CSV table of C-alpha atoms in Angstrom, one decimal:
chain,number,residue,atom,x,y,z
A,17,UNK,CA,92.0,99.6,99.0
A,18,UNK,CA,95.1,98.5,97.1
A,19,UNK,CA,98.7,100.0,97.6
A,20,UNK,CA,101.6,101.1,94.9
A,21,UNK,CA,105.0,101.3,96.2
A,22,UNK,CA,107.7,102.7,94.5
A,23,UNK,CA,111.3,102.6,94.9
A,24,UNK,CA,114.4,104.1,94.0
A,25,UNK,CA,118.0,103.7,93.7
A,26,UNK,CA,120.2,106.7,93.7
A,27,UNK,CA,123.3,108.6,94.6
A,28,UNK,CA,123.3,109.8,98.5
A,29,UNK,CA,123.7,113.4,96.6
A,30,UNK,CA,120.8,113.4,94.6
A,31,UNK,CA,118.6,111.3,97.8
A,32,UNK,CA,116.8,115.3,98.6
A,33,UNK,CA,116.0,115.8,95.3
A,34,UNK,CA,114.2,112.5,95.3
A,35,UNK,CA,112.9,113.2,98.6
A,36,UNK,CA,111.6,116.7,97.2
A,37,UNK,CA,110.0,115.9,94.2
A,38,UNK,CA,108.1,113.0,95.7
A,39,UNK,CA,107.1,114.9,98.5
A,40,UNK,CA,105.3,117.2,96.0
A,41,UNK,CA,102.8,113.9,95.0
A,42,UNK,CA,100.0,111.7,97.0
A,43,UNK,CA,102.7,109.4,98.9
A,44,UNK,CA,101.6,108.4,101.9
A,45,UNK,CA,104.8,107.6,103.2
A,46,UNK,CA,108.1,107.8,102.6
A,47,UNK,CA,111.0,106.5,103.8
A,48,UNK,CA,115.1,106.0,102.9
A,49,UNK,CA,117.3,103.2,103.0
A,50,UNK,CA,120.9,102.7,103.2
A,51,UNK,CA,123.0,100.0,100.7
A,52,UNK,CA,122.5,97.6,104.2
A,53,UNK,CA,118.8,98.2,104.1
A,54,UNK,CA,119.0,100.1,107.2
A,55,UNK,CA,116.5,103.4,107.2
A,56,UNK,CA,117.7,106.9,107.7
A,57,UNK,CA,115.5,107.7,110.8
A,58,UNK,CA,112.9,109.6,109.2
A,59,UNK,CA,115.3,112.9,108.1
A,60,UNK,CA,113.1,116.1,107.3
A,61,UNK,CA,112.9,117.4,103.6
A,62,UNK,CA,116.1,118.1,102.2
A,63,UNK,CA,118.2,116.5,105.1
A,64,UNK,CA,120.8,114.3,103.0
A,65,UNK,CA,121.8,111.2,104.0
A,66,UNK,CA,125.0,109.4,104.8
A,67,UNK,CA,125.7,106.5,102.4
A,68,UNK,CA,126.7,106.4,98.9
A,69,UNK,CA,123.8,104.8,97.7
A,70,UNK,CA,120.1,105.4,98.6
A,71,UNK,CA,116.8,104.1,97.8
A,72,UNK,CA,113.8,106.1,98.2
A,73,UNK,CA,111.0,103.7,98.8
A,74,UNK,CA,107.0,105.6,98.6
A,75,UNK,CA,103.9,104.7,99.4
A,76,UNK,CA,101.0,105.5,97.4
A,77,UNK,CA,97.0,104.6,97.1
A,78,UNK,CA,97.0,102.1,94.6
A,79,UNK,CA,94.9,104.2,91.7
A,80,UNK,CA,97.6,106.5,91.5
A,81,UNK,CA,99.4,106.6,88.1
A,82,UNK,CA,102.7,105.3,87.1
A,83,UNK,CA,103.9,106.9,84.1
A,84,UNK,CA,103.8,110.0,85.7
A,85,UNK,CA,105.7,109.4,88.8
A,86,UNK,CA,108.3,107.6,85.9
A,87,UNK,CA,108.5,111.0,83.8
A,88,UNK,CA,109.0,112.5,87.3
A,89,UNK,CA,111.7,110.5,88.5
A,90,UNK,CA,113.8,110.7,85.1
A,91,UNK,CA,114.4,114.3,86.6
A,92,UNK,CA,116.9,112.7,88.2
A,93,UNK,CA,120.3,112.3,87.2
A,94,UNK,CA,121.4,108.9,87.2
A,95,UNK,CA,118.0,107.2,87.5
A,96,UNK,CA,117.3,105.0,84.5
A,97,UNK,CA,114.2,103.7,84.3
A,98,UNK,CA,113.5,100.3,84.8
A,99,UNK,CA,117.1,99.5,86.1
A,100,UNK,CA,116.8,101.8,89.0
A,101,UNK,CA,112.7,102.3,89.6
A,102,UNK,CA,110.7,99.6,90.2
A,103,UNK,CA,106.5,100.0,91.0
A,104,UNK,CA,105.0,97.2,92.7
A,105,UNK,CA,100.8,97.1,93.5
A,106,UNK,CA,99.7,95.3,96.5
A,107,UNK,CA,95.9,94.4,97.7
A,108,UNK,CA,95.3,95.4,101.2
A,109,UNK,CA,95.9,92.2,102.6
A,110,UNK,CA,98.8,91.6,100.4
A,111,UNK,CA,100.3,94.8,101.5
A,112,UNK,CA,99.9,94.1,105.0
A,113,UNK,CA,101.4,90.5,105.0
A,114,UNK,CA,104.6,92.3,102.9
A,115,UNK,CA,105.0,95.1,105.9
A,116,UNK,CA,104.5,92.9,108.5
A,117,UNK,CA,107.2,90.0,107.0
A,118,UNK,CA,109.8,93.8,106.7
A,119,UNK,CA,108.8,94.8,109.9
A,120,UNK,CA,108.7,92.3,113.6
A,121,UNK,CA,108.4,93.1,116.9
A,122,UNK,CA,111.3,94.2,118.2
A,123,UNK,CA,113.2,94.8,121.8
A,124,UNK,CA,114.7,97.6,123.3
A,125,UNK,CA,116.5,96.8,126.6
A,126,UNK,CA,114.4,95.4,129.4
A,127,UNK,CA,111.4,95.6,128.6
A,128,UNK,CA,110.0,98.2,125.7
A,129,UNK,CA,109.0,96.6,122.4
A,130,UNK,CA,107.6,98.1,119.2
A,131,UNK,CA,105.4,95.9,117.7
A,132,UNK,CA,103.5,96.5,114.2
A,133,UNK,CA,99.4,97.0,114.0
A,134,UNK,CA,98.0,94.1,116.5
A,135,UNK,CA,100.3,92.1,116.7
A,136,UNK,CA,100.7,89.9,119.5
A,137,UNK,CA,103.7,91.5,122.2
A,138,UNK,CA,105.9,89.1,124.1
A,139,UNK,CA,104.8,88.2,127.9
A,140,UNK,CA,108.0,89.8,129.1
A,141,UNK,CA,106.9,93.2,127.4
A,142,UNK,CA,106.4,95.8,130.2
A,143,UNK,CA,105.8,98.7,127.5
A,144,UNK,CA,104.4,98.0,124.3
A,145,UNK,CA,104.2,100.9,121.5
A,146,UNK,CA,102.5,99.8,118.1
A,147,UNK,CA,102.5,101.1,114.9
A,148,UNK,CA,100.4,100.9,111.6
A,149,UNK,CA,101.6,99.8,108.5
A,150,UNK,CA,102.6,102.6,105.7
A,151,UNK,CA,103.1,104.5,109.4
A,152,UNK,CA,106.3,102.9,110.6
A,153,UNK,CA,109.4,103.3,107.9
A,154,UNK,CA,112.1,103.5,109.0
A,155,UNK,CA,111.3,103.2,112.7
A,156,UNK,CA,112.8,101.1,115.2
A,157,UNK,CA,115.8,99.2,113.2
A,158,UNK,CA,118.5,101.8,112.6
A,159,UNK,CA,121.1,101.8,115.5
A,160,UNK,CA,120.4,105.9,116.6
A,161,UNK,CA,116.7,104.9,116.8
A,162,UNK,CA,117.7,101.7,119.1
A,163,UNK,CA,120.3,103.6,121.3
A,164,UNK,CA,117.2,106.4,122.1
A,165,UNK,CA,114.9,103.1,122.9
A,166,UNK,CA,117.2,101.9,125.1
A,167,UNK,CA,118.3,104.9,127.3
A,168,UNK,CA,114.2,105.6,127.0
A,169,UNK,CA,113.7,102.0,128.4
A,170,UNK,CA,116.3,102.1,131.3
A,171,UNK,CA,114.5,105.6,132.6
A,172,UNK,CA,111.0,106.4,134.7
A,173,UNK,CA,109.0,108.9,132.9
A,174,UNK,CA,106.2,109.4,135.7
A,175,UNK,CA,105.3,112.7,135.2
A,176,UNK,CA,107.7,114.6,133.1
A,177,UNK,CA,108.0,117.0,130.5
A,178,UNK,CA,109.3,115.8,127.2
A,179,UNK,CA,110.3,117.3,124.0
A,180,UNK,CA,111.1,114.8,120.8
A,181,UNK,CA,112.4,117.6,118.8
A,182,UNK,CA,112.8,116.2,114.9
A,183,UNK,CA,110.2,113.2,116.2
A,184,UNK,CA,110.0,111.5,112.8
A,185,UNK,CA,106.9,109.3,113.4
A,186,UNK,CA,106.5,110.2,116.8
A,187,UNK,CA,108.4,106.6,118.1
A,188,UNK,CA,110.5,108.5,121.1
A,189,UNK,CA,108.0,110.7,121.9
A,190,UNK,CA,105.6,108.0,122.6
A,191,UNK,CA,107.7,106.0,124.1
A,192,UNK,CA,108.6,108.3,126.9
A,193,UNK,CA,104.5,108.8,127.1
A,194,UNK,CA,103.5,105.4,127.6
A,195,UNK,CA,106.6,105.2,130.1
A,196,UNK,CA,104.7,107.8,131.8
A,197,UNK,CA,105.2,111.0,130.4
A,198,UNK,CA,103.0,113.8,131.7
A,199,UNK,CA,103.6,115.6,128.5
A,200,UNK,CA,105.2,115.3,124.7
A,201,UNK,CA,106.1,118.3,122.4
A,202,UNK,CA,107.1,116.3,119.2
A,203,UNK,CA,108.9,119.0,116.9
A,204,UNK,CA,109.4,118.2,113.0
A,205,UNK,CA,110.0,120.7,109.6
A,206,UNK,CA,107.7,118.0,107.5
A,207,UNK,CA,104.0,117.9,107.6
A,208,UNK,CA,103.7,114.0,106.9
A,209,UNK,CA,106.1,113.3,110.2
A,210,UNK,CA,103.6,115.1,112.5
A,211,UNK,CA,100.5,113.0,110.7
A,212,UNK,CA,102.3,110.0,111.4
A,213,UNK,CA,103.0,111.3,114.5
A,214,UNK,CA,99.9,111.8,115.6
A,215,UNK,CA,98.4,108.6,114.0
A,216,UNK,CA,100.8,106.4,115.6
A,217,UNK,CA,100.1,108.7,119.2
A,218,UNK,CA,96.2,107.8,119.0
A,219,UNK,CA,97.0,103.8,118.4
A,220,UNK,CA,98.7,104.0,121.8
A,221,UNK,CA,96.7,105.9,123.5
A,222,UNK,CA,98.8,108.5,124.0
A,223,UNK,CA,97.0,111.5,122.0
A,224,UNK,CA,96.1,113.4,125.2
A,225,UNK,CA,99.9,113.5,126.0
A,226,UNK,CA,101.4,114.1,122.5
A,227,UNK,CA,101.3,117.7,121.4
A,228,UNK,CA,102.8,117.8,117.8
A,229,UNK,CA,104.0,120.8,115.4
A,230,UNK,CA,106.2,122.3,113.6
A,231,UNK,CA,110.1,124.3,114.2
A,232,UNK,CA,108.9,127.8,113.9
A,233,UNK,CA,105.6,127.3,116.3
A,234,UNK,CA,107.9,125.8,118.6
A,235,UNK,CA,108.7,128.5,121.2
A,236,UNK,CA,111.6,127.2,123.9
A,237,UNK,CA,110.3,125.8,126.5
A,238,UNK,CA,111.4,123.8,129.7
A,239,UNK,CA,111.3,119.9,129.6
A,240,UNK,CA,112.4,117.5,131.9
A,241,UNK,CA,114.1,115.5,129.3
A,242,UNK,CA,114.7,116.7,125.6
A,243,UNK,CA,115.5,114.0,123.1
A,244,UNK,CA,117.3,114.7,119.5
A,245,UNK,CA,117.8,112.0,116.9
A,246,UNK,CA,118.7,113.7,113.8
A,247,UNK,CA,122.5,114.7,112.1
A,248,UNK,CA,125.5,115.9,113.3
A,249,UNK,CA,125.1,119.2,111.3
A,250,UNK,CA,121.9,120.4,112.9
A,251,UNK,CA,122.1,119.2,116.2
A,252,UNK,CA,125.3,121.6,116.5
A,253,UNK,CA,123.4,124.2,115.0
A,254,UNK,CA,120.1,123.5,117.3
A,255,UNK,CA,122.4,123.8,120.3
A,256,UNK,CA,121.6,126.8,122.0
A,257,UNK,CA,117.5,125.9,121.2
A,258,UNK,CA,117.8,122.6,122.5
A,259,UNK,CA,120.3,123.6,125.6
A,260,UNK,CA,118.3,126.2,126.3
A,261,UNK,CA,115.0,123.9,126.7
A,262,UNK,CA,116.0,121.5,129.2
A,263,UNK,CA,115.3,122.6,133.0
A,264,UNK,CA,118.1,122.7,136.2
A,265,UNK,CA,118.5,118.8,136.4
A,266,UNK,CA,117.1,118.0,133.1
A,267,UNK,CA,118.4,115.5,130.7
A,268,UNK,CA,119.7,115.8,127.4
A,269,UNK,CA,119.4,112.3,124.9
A,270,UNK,CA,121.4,113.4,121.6
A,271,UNK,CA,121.7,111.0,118.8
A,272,UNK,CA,121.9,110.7,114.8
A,273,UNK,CA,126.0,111.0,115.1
A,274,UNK,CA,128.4,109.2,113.3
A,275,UNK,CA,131.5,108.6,115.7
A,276,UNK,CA,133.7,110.9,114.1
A,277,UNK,CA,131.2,113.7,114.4
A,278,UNK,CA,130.7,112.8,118.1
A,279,UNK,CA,133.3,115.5,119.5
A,280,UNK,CA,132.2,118.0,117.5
A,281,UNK,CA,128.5,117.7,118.9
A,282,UNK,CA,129.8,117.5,122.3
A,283,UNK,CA,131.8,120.4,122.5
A,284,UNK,CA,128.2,122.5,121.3
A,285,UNK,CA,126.8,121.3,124.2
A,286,UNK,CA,129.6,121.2,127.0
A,287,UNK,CA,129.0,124.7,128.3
A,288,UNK,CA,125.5,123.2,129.5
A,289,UNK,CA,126.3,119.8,129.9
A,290,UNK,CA,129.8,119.1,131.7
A,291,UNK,CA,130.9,115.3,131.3
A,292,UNK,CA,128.7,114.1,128.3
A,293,UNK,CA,128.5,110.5,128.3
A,294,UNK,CA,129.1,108.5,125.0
A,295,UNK,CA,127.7,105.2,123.9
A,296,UNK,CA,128.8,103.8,120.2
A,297,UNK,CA,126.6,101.2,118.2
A,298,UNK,CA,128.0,100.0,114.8
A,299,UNK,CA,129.5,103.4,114.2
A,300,UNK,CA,126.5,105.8,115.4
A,301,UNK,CA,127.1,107.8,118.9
A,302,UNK,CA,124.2,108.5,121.2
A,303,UNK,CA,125.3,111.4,123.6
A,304,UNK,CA,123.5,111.9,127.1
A,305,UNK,CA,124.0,114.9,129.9
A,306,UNK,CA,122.7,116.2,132.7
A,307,UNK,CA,122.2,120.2,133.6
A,308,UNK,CA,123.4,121.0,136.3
A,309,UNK,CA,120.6,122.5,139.1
């Protein structure tokens, strides 16, 4: 099987548009990147993202046509064709060597690593999660995704309830299951994130833990830990949902906040969770509490 990957620069305003019309295609994945290459954490359909300029990168089977994904994209203002699109075709092999040289294994804390398809891990690895290629953009590299790794790595799942609520690929979520988890409810508004989800769950092993689906069959339930890494906007407008599903001594991992939304979130969520802590990594916030019992 060969690949076509397609990618776009355009304006952070018009990034959903993008994002919509491509979602209405084949692509098999789809992920966006800031002007530091850095990728936006997997944000739901018509999330916008934070930077002045975004590339869409898309993932397609490699018979799928050009031209009209080109006649699609010049829906777009600002994108002119071929200073802002490129199409590239990879052979299996080819495409694998290109993902693999993107994406290494990488450490979070102690001793969690995500490592892509097989991949050998380090010797000090005590968790290992691995991904497949075309499954893992934007996973792993962005600073929000690495603060959630490392609060995940520092904690003993053995048993708990989880939800990953706007779960992306699935990458917290399964963390916290091979960690020990006794249970995962990974929430997302886009079909392709629970596929991934679930893909990336079986390739660890961790299917019989992961439950996936979307917002609206979600009905608010009591976790042991509930884990959030999406914007600022939502996750004060989630509040009472997300509040309201973590259990008497429960803990809540927020994340997905720039540092000047971080009061803002925080005050959503004081009433539940006195004396939130904060921890800042280049600029992005990752907010934990407790409730009390």
């Amino acid at each position: 099987m060969s690949w076509l990957e397609l990618s776009v620069r355009v304006a952070r305003q018009n990034a959903p548009l993008v994002e919509s019309l491509l979602q209405n295609e084949p692509v098999l994945a789809l992920t966006l990147t800031d002007d530091a290459d850095d990728p936006v954490l997997e944000p739901g359909v018509g999330e916008t993202p934070l930077w002045p300029s975004v590339c869409v990168t898309a993932l397609f089977s490699g018979d799928t046509a050009v031209e009209p994904l080109a006649q699609l994209l010049s829906l777009v203002p600002g994108v002119d064709r071929p200073q802002h699109v490129t199409f590239r075709k990879f052979a299996d092999q080819q495409w694998e060597r290109t993902w693999l040289d993107r994406f290494q294994p990488m450490q979070f804390g102690a001793g969690l690593w995500i490592v892509p398809g097989e991949s050998d891990a380090p010797a000090s690895a005590t968790h290992v999660l691995r991904l497949d290629p075309g499954l893992a953009f934007g996973t792993g590299t962005h600073p929000t995704t690495r603060l959630c790794l490392e609060w995940i790595d520092k904690h003993d799942f053995t048993g708990q309830r989880v939800i990953d609520y706007g779960c992306g690929s699935g990458v917290l979520g399964i963390a916290a299951a091979i960690k020990g988890a006794a249970s995962v409810v990974c929430v997302d508004n886009d079909p392709q994130a629970l596929t991934a989800t679930n893909d990336n769950a079986e390739r660890n092993s961790a299917q019989d833990v992961i439950s996936s689906m979307r917002p609206g069959e979600f009905s608010t339930q009591r976790a042991d830990v509930v884990l959030a890494n999406i914007l600022a906007a939502p996750l004060v407008e989630l509040a009472p949902r997300l509040a309201a599903a973590v259990g008497a001594g429960g803990a809540l991992v927020l994340s997905g906040i720039l540092e000047e939304q971080a009061e803002e979130v925080r005050a959503a969520y004081l009433a539940d969770f006195p004396g939130m802590e904060k921890r800042v990594l280049d600029g992005w916030v990752l907010l934990t509490g407790t409730k009390p019992e």
